[in-house]
CSV table of C-alpha atoms in Angstrom, one decimal:
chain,number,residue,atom,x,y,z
A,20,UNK,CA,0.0,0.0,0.0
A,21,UNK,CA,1.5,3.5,-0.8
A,22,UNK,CA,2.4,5.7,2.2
A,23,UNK,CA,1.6,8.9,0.5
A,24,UNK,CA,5.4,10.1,0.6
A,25,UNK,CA,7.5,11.4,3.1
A,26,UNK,CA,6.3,13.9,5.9
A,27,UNK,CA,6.6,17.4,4.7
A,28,UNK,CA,8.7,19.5,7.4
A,29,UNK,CA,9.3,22.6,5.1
A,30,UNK,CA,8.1,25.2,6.2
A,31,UNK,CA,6.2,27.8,3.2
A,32,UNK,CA,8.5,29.9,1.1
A,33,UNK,CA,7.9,33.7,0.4
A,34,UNK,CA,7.5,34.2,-3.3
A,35,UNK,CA,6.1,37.8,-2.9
A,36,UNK,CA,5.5,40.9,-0.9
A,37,UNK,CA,3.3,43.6,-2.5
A,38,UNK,CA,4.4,46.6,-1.9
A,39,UNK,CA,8.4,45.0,-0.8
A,40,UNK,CA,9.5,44.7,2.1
A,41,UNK,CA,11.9,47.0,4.2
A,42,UNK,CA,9.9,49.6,1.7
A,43,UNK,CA,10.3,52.9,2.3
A,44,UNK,CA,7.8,56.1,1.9
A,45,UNK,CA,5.3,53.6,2.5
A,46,UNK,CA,1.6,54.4,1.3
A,47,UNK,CA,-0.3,51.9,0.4
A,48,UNK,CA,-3.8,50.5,2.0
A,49,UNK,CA,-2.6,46.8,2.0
A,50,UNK,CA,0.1,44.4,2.0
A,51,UNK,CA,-0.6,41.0,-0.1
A,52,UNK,CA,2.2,38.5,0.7
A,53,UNK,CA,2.3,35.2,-1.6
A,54,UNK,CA,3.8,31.7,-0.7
A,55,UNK,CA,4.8,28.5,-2.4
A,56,UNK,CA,1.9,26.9,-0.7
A,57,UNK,CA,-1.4,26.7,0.9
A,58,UNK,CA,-1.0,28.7,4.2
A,59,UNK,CA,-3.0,29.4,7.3
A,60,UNK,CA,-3.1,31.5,10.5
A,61,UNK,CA,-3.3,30.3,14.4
A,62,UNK,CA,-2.9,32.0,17.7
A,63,UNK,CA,-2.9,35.6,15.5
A,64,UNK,CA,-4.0,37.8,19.3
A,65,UNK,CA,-0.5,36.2,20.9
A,66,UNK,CA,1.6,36.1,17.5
A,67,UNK,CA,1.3,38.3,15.5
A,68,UNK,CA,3.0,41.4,16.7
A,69,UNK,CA,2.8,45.5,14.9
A,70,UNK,CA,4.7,47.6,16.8
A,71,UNK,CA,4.1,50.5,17.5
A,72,UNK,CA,0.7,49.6,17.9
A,73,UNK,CA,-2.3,50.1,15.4
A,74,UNK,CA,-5.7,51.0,16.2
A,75,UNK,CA,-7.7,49.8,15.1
A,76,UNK,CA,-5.8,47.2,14.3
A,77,UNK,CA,-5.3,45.6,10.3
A,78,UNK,CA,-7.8,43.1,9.3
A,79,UNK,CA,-5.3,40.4,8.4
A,80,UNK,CA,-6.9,37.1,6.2
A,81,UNK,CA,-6.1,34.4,4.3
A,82,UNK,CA,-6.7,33.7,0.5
A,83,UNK,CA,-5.2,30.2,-0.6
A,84,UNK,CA,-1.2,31.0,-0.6
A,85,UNK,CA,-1.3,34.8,0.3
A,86,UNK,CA,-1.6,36.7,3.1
A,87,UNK,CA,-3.4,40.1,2.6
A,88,UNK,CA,-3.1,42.7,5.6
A,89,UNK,CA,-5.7,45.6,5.0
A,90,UNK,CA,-5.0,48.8,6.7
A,91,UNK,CA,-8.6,50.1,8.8
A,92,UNK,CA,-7.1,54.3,9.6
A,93,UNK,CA,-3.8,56.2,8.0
A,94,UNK,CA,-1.0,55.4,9.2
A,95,UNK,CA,1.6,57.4,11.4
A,96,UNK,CA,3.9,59.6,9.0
A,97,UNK,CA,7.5,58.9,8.9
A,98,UNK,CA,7.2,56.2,11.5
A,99,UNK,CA,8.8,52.4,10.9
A,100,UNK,CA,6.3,49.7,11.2
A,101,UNK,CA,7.5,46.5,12.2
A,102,UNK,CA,5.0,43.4,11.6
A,103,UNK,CA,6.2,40.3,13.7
A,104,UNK,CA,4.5,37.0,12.7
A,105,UNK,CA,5.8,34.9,15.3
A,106,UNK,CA,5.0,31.5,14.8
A,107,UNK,CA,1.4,32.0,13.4
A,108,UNK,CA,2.0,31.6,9.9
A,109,UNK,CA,2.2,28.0,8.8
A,110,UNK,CA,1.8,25.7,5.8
A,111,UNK,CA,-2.3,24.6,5.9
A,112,UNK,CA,-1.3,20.9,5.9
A,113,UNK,CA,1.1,19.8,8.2
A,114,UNK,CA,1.5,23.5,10.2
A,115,UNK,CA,5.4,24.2,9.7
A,116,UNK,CA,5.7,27.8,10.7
A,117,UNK,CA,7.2,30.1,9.3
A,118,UNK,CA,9.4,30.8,12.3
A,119,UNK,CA,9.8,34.7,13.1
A,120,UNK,CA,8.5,36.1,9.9
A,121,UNK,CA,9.1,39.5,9.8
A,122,UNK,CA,7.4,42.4,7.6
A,123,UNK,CA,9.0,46.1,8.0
A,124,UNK,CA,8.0,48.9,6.3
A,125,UNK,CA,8.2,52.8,6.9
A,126,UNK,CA,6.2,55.6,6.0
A,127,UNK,CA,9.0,58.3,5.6
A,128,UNK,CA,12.2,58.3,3.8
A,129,UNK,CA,14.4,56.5,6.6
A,130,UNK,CA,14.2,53.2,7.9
A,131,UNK,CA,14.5,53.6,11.5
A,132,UNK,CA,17.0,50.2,12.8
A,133,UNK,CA,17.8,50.9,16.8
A,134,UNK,CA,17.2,48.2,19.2
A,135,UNK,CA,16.6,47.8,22.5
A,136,UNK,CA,17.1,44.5,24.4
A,137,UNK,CA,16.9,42.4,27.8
A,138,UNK,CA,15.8,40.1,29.7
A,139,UNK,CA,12.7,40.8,32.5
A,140,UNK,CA,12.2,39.1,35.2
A,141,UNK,CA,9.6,38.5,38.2
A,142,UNK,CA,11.0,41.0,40.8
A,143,UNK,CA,10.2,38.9,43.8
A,144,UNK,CA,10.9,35.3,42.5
A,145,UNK,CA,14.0,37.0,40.0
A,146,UNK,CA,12.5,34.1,37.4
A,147,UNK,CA,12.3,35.0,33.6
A,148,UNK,CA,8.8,36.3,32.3
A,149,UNK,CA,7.8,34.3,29.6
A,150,UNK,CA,5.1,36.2,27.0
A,151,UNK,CA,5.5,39.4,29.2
A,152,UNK,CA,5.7,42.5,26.9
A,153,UNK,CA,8.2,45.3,27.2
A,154,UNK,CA,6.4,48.5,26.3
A,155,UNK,CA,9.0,51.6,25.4
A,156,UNK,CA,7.1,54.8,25.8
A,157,UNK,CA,8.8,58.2,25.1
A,158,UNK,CA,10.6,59.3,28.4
A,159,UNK,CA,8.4,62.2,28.7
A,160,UNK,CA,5.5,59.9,29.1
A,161,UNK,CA,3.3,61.6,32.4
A,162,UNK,CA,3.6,58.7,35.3
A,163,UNK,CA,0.0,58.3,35.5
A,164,UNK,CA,0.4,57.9,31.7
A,165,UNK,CA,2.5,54.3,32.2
A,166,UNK,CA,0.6,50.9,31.7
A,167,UNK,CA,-2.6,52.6,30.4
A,168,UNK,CA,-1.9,54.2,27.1
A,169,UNK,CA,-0.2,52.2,24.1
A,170,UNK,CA,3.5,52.6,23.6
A,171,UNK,CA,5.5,53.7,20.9
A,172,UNK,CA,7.1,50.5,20.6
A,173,UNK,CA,6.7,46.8,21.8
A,174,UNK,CA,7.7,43.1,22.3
A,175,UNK,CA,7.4,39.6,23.8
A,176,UNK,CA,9.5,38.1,25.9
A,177,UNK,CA,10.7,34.4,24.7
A,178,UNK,CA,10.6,31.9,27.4
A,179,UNK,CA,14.2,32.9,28.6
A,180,UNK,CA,12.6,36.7,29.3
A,181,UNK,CA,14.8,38.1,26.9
A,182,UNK,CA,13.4,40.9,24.4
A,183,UNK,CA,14.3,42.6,22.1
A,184,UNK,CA,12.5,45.6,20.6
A,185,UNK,CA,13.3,46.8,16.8
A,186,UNK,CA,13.2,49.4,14.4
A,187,UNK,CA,13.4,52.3,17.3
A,188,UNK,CA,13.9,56.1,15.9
A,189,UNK,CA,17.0,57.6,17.8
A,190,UNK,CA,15.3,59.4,21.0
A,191,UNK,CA,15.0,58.9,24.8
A,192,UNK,CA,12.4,56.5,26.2
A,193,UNK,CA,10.9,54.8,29.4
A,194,UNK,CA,11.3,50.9,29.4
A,195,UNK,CA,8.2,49.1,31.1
A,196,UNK,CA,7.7,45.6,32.1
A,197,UNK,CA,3.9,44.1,31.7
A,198,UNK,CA,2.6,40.4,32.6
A,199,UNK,CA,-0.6,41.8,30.3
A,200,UNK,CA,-3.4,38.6,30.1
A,201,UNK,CA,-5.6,40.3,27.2
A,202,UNK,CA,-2.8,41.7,25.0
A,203,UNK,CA,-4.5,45.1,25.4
A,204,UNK,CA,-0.9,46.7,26.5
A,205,UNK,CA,-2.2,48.5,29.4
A,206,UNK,CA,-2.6,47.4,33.3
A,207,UNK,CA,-6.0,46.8,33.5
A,208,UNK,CA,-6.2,43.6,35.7
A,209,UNK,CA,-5.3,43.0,39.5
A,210,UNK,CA,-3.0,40.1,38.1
A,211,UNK,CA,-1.1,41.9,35.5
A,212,UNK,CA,2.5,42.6,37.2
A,213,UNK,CA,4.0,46.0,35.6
A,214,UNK,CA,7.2,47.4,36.5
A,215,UNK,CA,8.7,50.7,35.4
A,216,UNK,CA,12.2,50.9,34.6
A,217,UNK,CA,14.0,53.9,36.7
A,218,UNK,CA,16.7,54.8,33.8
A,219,UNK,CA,16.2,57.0,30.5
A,220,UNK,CA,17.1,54.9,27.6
A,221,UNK,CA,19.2,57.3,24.9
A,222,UNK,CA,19.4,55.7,22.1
């Protein structure tokens, strides 16, 4: 009897990005992106990252092999976008991911590329926070401001706590620490530890 072949453990292959990507003077109302193969989307609220923030955020949906992310307001001028798909993006058959997919674009004439990087942990158990987001807010953010307004920039923190936030523009910023259960990216629960950082980042 045949076995139908070998297992397929390749991930899908990028064929296309509409506009490019790392494009700059961005403008356009979508981005269509086009595979080798069938694809599909899971865990897209954890995953799938924009940072800074949209809102309202993209309708994002699947058509056969591509990908098409639909813009719902204008977008912030001369700001760097960077789209983080995680491990949401997988083949629709056997669910390969396309591990840490990235899509950057920016809407002004320079591609902002400064990072910022760490690793958070629980203050009182001094354990890494896994899935805990580092928000970086402009360090003349109001106090009261911290933990319930959406940052400039953000990311996850991998199961070792480390982060690492990309695509900054050159400035001075706040680093916060948030355990957020809704992926809202403000404090809005009893449970959700936040810690504010005590230093000005210059970048």
């Amino acid at each position: 009897m045949p076995t139908g072949g070998e297992k397929d453990v390749t991930p899908p292959v990028l064929l296309s990005a509409v506009p490019e990507n790392y494009q700059v003077n961005f403008s356009a109302g979508k981005i269509v992106l086009t595979f080798d193969e069938y694809v599909q989307l899971t865990d897209v609220q954890k995953q799938v990252m924009i940072s800074p923030p949209m809102n309202p955020a993209p309708q994002i949906e699947i058509r056969k092999k591509s990908v098409i992310i639909t813009f719902m307001d204008s977008l912030k001028s001369n700001t760097t976008y960077t789209m983080n798909f995680g491990n949401a993006l997988t083949d629709f058959t056997e669910g390969n991911p396309v591990a840490g997919f990235q899509y950057v674009f920016s809407t002004g004439p320079v591609m902002d590329s400064l990072v910022i990087s760490g690793i958070m942990k629980d203050a009182l158990t001094l354990k890494p926070l896994k899935d805990a987001l580092a928000l970086v807010y402009d360090s003349g953010t109001a106090d009261t401001s911290i933990g319930k307004v959406p940052p400039l920039y953000y990311a996850r923190t991998n199961e070792s706590g480390l982060f690492k936030v990309r695509n900054v523009r050159k400035g001075s910023y706040r680093l916060v620490g948030l355990d957020d259960k809704n992926y809202n990216f403000t404090a809005d629960f009893a449970d959700e530890i936040i810690g504010v950082g005590t230093d000005i980042i210059l970048l």
